[in-house]
CSV table of C-alpha atoms in Angstrom, one decimal:
chain,number,residue,atom,x,y,z
H,7,MET,CA,12.9,-0.7,-7.6
H,8,TYR,CA,10.0,1.7,-7.2
H,9,ARG,CA,8.6,3.5,-10.9
H,10,VAL,CA,8.4,8.0,-10.4
H,11,LEU,CA,8.0,10.0,-13.0
H,12,SER,CA,9.0,13.8,-12.2
H,13,ILE,CA,7.2,16.8,-14.0
H,14,GLU,CA,9.4,19.5,-13.0
H,15,ASP,CA,10.8,22.3,-15.4
H,16,GLU,CA,13.8,23.7,-13.6
H,17,PRO,CA,16.9,21.8,-14.0
H,18,THR,CA,18.4,21.8,-11.2
H,19,VAL,CA,15.4,20.6,-9.4
H,20,GLN,CA,15.3,17.1,-11.3
H,21,LYS,CA,19.3,16.8,-10.5
H,22,SER,CA,18.7,17.1,-6.8
H,23,VAL,CA,15.6,14.7,-6.8
H,24,GLU,CA,17.2,12.2,-9.5
H,25,TYR,CA,19.8,12.4,-6.2
H,26,MET,CA,17.8,12.2,-3.4
H,27,ILE,CA,14.7,8.6,-4.6
H,28,LYS,CA,17.5,7.0,-7.3
H,29,GLU,CA,19.0,4.2,-4.5
H,30,PHE,CA,15.2,2.9,-4.6
H,31,THR,CA,13.6,4.8,-7.4
H,32,ASN,CA,13.9,3.9,-11.6
H,33,ILE,CA,13.1,7.7,-12.2
H,34,ASP,CA,11.7,9.3,-15.8
H,35,GLN,CA,11.9,13.0,-15.8
H,36,ALA,CA,9.7,14.7,-17.4
H,37,PHE,CA,10.1,19.1,-18.1
H,38,SER,CA,7.0,20.1,-18.7
H,39,LEU,CA,3.0,18.7,-18.9
H,40,GLU,CA,3.6,17.4,-22.5
H,41,GLU,CA,6.9,15.3,-21.9
H,42,GLY,CA,4.7,14.2,-18.7
H,43,ARG,CA,1.3,13.0,-20.7
H,44,ALA,CA,3.7,11.7,-23.0
H,45,PHE,CA,5.4,9.3,-20.9
H,46,LEU,CA,1.6,8.6,-18.8
H,47,ASP,CA,0.5,7.6,-22.3
H,48,LYS,CA,3.0,4.7,-22.9
H,49,GLY,CA,1.1,3.1,-20.2
H,50,THR,CA,4.0,2.9,-17.8
H,51,ASP,CA,2.3,2.4,-14.5
H,52,TYR,CA,4.4,4.6,-12.5
H,53,ASP,CA,4.1,4.1,-8.8
H,54,ILE,CA,4.1,7.7,-7.6
H,55,ILE,CA,4.1,11.0,-10.3
H,56,LEU,CA,5.8,14.0,-8.3
H,57,LEU,CA,4.2,17.4,-10.3
H,58,ASP,CA,5.3,20.7,-9.9
H,59,ILE,CA,2.4,23.1,-10.0
H,60,SER,CA,3.8,26.2,-12.1
H,61,LEU,CA,5.4,25.1,-15.4
H,62,PRO,CA,5.7,26.7,-18.3
H,63,ASP,CA,2.9,25.0,-20.9
H,64,GLY,CA,0.3,25.4,-17.7
H,65,ASN,CA,-0.9,24.3,-14.2
H,66,GLY,CA,0.1,21.1,-12.2
H,67,VAL,CA,-3.0,20.8,-10.8
H,68,ASP,CA,-5.6,21.8,-13.7
H,69,PHE,CA,-3.0,18.8,-15.1
H,70,PHE,CA,-3.6,16.0,-12.4
H,71,THR,CA,-7.3,17.3,-12.5
H,72,GLU,CA,-7.0,16.2,-16.9
H,73,ILE,CA,-5.9,13.0,-16.6
H,74,ASN,CA,-7.7,12.1,-13.7
H,75,ASN,CA,-10.5,11.9,-15.7
H,76,ASP,CA,-9.6,10.7,-18.2
H,77,PRO,CA,-10.1,6.9,-18.7
H,78,LYS,CA,-7.3,5.4,-20.5
H,79,VAL,CA,-4.6,7.0,-17.8
H,80,CYS,CA,-6.5,5.7,-14.9
H,81,SER,CA,-6.5,2.6,-16.4
H,82,THR,CA,-2.8,2.1,-16.4
H,83,PHE,CA,-1.8,4.3,-13.5
H,84,ARG,CA,-2.5,3.5,-9.7
H,85,GLY,CA,-0.1,5.2,-8.5
H,86,ASP,CA,-0.6,8.4,-6.4
H,87,VAL,CA,0.8,12.2,-7.0
H,88,ILE,CA,3.0,14.4,-4.5
H,89,PHE,CA,2.6,18.1,-5.3
H,90,LEU,CA,5.9,19.8,-5.8
H,91,THR,CA,5.4,23.7,-4.6
H,92,GLY,CA,6.5,26.7,-3.0
H,93,ASN,CA,4.2,27.9,-0.3
H,94,SER,CA,2.5,30.9,-2.2
H,95,GLU,CA,1.1,27.9,-4.3
H,96,VAL,CA,-0.3,25.8,-1.0
H,97,SER,CA,-3.2,27.8,-1.4
H,98,THR,CA,-4.4,26.4,-4.9
H,99,LEU,CA,-4.3,22.7,-3.8
H,100,GLU,CA,-7.7,22.4,-2.1
H,101,GLN,CA,-9.3,21.0,-5.1
H,102,SER,CA,-6.3,18.4,-5.5
H,103,PHE,CA,-6.5,16.9,-2.5
H,104,ASP,CA,-10.5,16.5,-4.0
H,105,MET,CA,-9.3,14.9,-6.8
H,106,GLY,CA,-7.1,12.1,-5.1
H,107,ALA,CA,-3.5,13.6,-4.8
H,108,ILE,CA,-2.3,12.5,-1.5
H,109,ASP,CA,0.4,14.9,-0.7
H,110,PHE,CA,2.4,18.3,-1.0
H,111,ILE,CA,6.3,19.1,0.0
H,112,ARG,CA,7.6,22.0,-0.2
H,113,LYS,CA,10.6,23.9,-1.8
H,114,PRO,CA,13.9,23.8,-1.3
H,115,PHE,CA,13.3,20.6,0.1
H,116,VAL,CA,14.3,19.4,3.1
H,117,PRO,CA,16.6,16.2,2.0
H,118,MET,CA,16.2,13.6,4.6
H,119,GLU,CA,12.5,14.8,4.9
H,120,PHE,CA,11.9,14.6,1.0
H,121,LYS,CA,13.5,11.1,0.7
H,122,ALA,CA,11.1,9.7,3.8
H,123,ARG,CA,8.4,10.9,2.4
H,124,VAL,CA,8.6,9.5,-0.9
H,125,LYS,CA,9.7,6.7,0.5
H,126,ALA,CA,6.7,6.1,2.4
H,127,ALA,CA,4.3,7.0,-0.2
H,128,VAL,CA,6.0,4.6,-3.0
H,129,LYS,CA,5.5,2.2,-0.6
H,130,ARG,CA,2.4,2.9,0.4
H,131,ALA,CA,1.4,2.6,-3.7
H,132,ALA,CA,3.3,-0.5,-4.2
H,133,GLN,CA,1.5,-2.2,-1.8
H,134,LYS,CA,-1.7,-1.1,-2.7
H,135,LYS,CA,-1.6,-3.1,-6.2
H,136,GLU,CA,-0.3,-6.7,-4.3
H,137,ASP,CA,-2.9,-6.1,-1.8
H,138,HIS,CA,-6.5,-8.9,-3.5
H,139,SER,CA,-6.8,-7.7,-6.8
H,140,SER,CA,-10.6,-8.4,-7.2
H,141,LEU,CA,-13.5,-8.3,-5.2
H,142,LYS,CA,-17.2,-9.5,-6.0
H,143,LEU,CA,-20.1,-8.1,-3.8
H,144,GLY,CA,-23.4,-9.2,-5.3
H,145,SER,CA,-23.9,-7.4,-8.9
H,146,MET,CA,-20.7,-5.0,-8.4
H,147,ASN,CA,-17.4,-6.8,-9.2
H,148,LEU,CA,-14.5,-4.8,-8.5
H,149,ASP,CA,-10.6,-4.7,-10.2
H,150,ILE,CA,-8.3,-2.9,-7.5
H,151,ASN,CA,-5.9,-3.4,-10.6
H,152,THR,CA,-7.8,-1.0,-13.1
H,153,SER,CA,-9.9,1.0,-10.5
H,154,ALA,CA,-13.1,-0.2,-12.5
H,155,VAL,CA,-16.2,-1.4,-11.6
H,156,THR,CA,-18.6,-4.1,-14.2
H,157,LEU,CA,-21.9,-5.2,-13.3
H,158,SER,CA,-23.2,-8.2,-14.1
H,159,GLY,CA,-23.3,-8.7,-17.8
H,160,GLY,CA,-20.2,-7.4,-18.4
H,161,SER,CA,-21.6,-3.1,-18.3
H,162,ALA,CA,-18.8,-0.8,-16.9
H,163,MET,CA,-19.5,1.2,-14.5
H,164,GLN,CA,-18.5,5.5,-15.4
H,165,PRO,CA,-14.6,5.9,-14.8
H,166,PHE,CA,-13.6,6.1,-10.6
H,167,THR,CA,-11.2,8.6,-9.2
H,168,PRO,CA,-8.2,6.6,-7.0
H,169,LYS,CA,-9.9,8.0,-4.4
H,170,GLU,CA,-13.8,7.5,-5.3
H,171,PHE,CA,-13.0,3.7,-5.9
H,172,LYS,CA,-10.4,3.1,-2.7
H,173,ILE,CA,-13.6,4.3,-1.2
H,174,LEU,CA,-16.1,1.7,-2.9
H,175,TRP,CA,-13.0,-0.4,-2.1
H,176,MET,CA,-13.2,-0.3,1.6
H,177,LEU,CA,-16.6,0.2,1.8
H,178,ALA,CA,-17.2,-3.4,0.2
H,179,LYS,CA,-14.7,-4.8,1.9
H,180,ASN,CA,-15.8,-3.9,5.1
H,181,TYR,CA,-20.0,-4.2,3.4
H,182,GLY,CA,-22.7,-4.0,6.4
H,183,ASN,CA,-20.1,-2.2,8.8
H,184,SER,CA,-19.6,1.6,9.6
H,185,LEU,CA,-16.2,3.2,8.6
H,186,LYS,CA,-15.7,6.2,10.6
H,187,ARG,CA,-14.9,9.8,8.5
H,188,ASP,CA,-11.4,9.5,10.2
H,189,HIS,CA,-10.8,5.7,9.2
H,190,ILE,CA,-11.6,6.6,5.5
H,191,MET,CA,-9.5,9.6,5.6
H,192,LYS,CA,-6.5,7.7,7.0
H,193,GLU,CA,-6.4,4.9,4.3
H,194,VAL,CA,-7.8,7.1,1.4
H,195,TRP,CA,-5.5,10.3,1.9
H,196,ASN,CA,-2.9,9.9,4.5
H,197,ILE,CA,-3.4,13.3,5.5
H,198,THR,CA,-5.8,15.7,7.5
H,199,VAL,CA,-8.8,16.8,5.1
H,200,SER,CA,-12.4,18.2,5.7
H,201,SER,CA,-15.3,16.3,6.1
H,202,ARG,CA,-16.6,17.9,3.4
H,203,THR,CA,-13.8,16.6,0.5
H,204,ILE,CA,-15.0,13.2,2.3
H,205,ASP,CA,-18.9,13.8,1.2
H,206,ALA,CA,-18.1,15.0,-1.7
H,207,HIS,CA,-16.5,12.0,-3.1
H,208,ILE,CA,-19.2,9.9,-1.5
H,209,SER,CA,-21.4,12.0,-3.0
H,210,LYS,CA,-20.3,11.7,-6.3
H,211,LEU,CA,-20.0,7.4,-5.5
H,212,ARG,CA,-23.8,7.3,-5.2
H,213,GLY,CA,-24.4,9.3,-8.4
H,214,LYS,CA,-22.3,6.6,-10.4
H,215,MET,CA,-24.3,4.1,-8.9
H,216,THR,CA,-27.3,5.2,-9.6
H,217,ASP,CA,-26.0,6.1,-13.3
H,218,ALA,CA,-24.9,3.1,-13.3
H,219,GLY,CA,-28.7,1.5,-12.3
H,220,LEU,CA,-26.6,0.0,-9.9
H,221,ASN,CA,-29.9,0.1,-7.6
H,222,GLU,CA,-28.4,-3.0,-5.4
H,223,PHE,CA,-27.0,-1.2,-2.8
H,224,THR,CA,-26.7,2.2,-1.3
H,225,ILE,CA,-24.2,4.8,0.6
H,226,LYS,CA,-25.4,5.1,4.1
H,227,GLY,CA,-24.6,7.7,6.5
H,228,VAL,CA,-24.3,6.8,9.9
H,229,TYR,CA,-25.0,9.7,11.9
H,230,GLY,CA,-22.0,10.7,14.0
H,231,ASP,CA,-20.1,8.0,13.1
H,232,GLY,CA,-19.6,8.0,8.9
H,233,TYR,CA,-20.7,5.0,6.2
H,234,LYS,CA,-21.4,2.5,5.2
H,235,LEU,CA,-22.7,0.3,1.9
H,236,VAL,CA,-25.9,-1.4,3.0
H,237,LYS,CA,-28.0,-3.1,0.7
H,238,VAL,CA,-31.0,-1.1,-0.5
């Protein structure tokens, strides 16, 4: 069974969510951001979080940004986030996709669509965890279980957001070969995002590599093609 955390303040919506996905998930339900944070602080590695945007104690997008920058949460939660949203709220989601959310589902839900999209998402998240868990390239050691990168000698780089780590993992696995933006978008986001979003993640990765004193590799832009990880 897949593990899901649903953060939604409406009891009727929570009941519907549970009914639609109970056959393939174990679901924890939080009715506020505070309750959602309490579940995450327990260290459960959920496959996905279903996160409402408008909650009594805050905004789901702001909450997502907060947990995405929290090293404690990032070290235990390796899954993905799907936003639950009304039509009028869709325009507020651009920041969340930049930070690593994978999808949003509009309310009111179409049961068959909701079930299919959540099922596909939890399967992708679970498969990601089962992939090879570590990768060493030069002085870099990448651990997919913790989304952490350590350098020879044991020093750790700054925490990565889930999307940043996925991009670096892909580049390291394909060292020396260019990856097209479309391929990165498909593998990392699984939805259409702008080139600007991808470029922003690459820029942050470069900054973290520089800050860590990692001068062995750099991410090189390939004109008209994408990016590749190369020796300096």
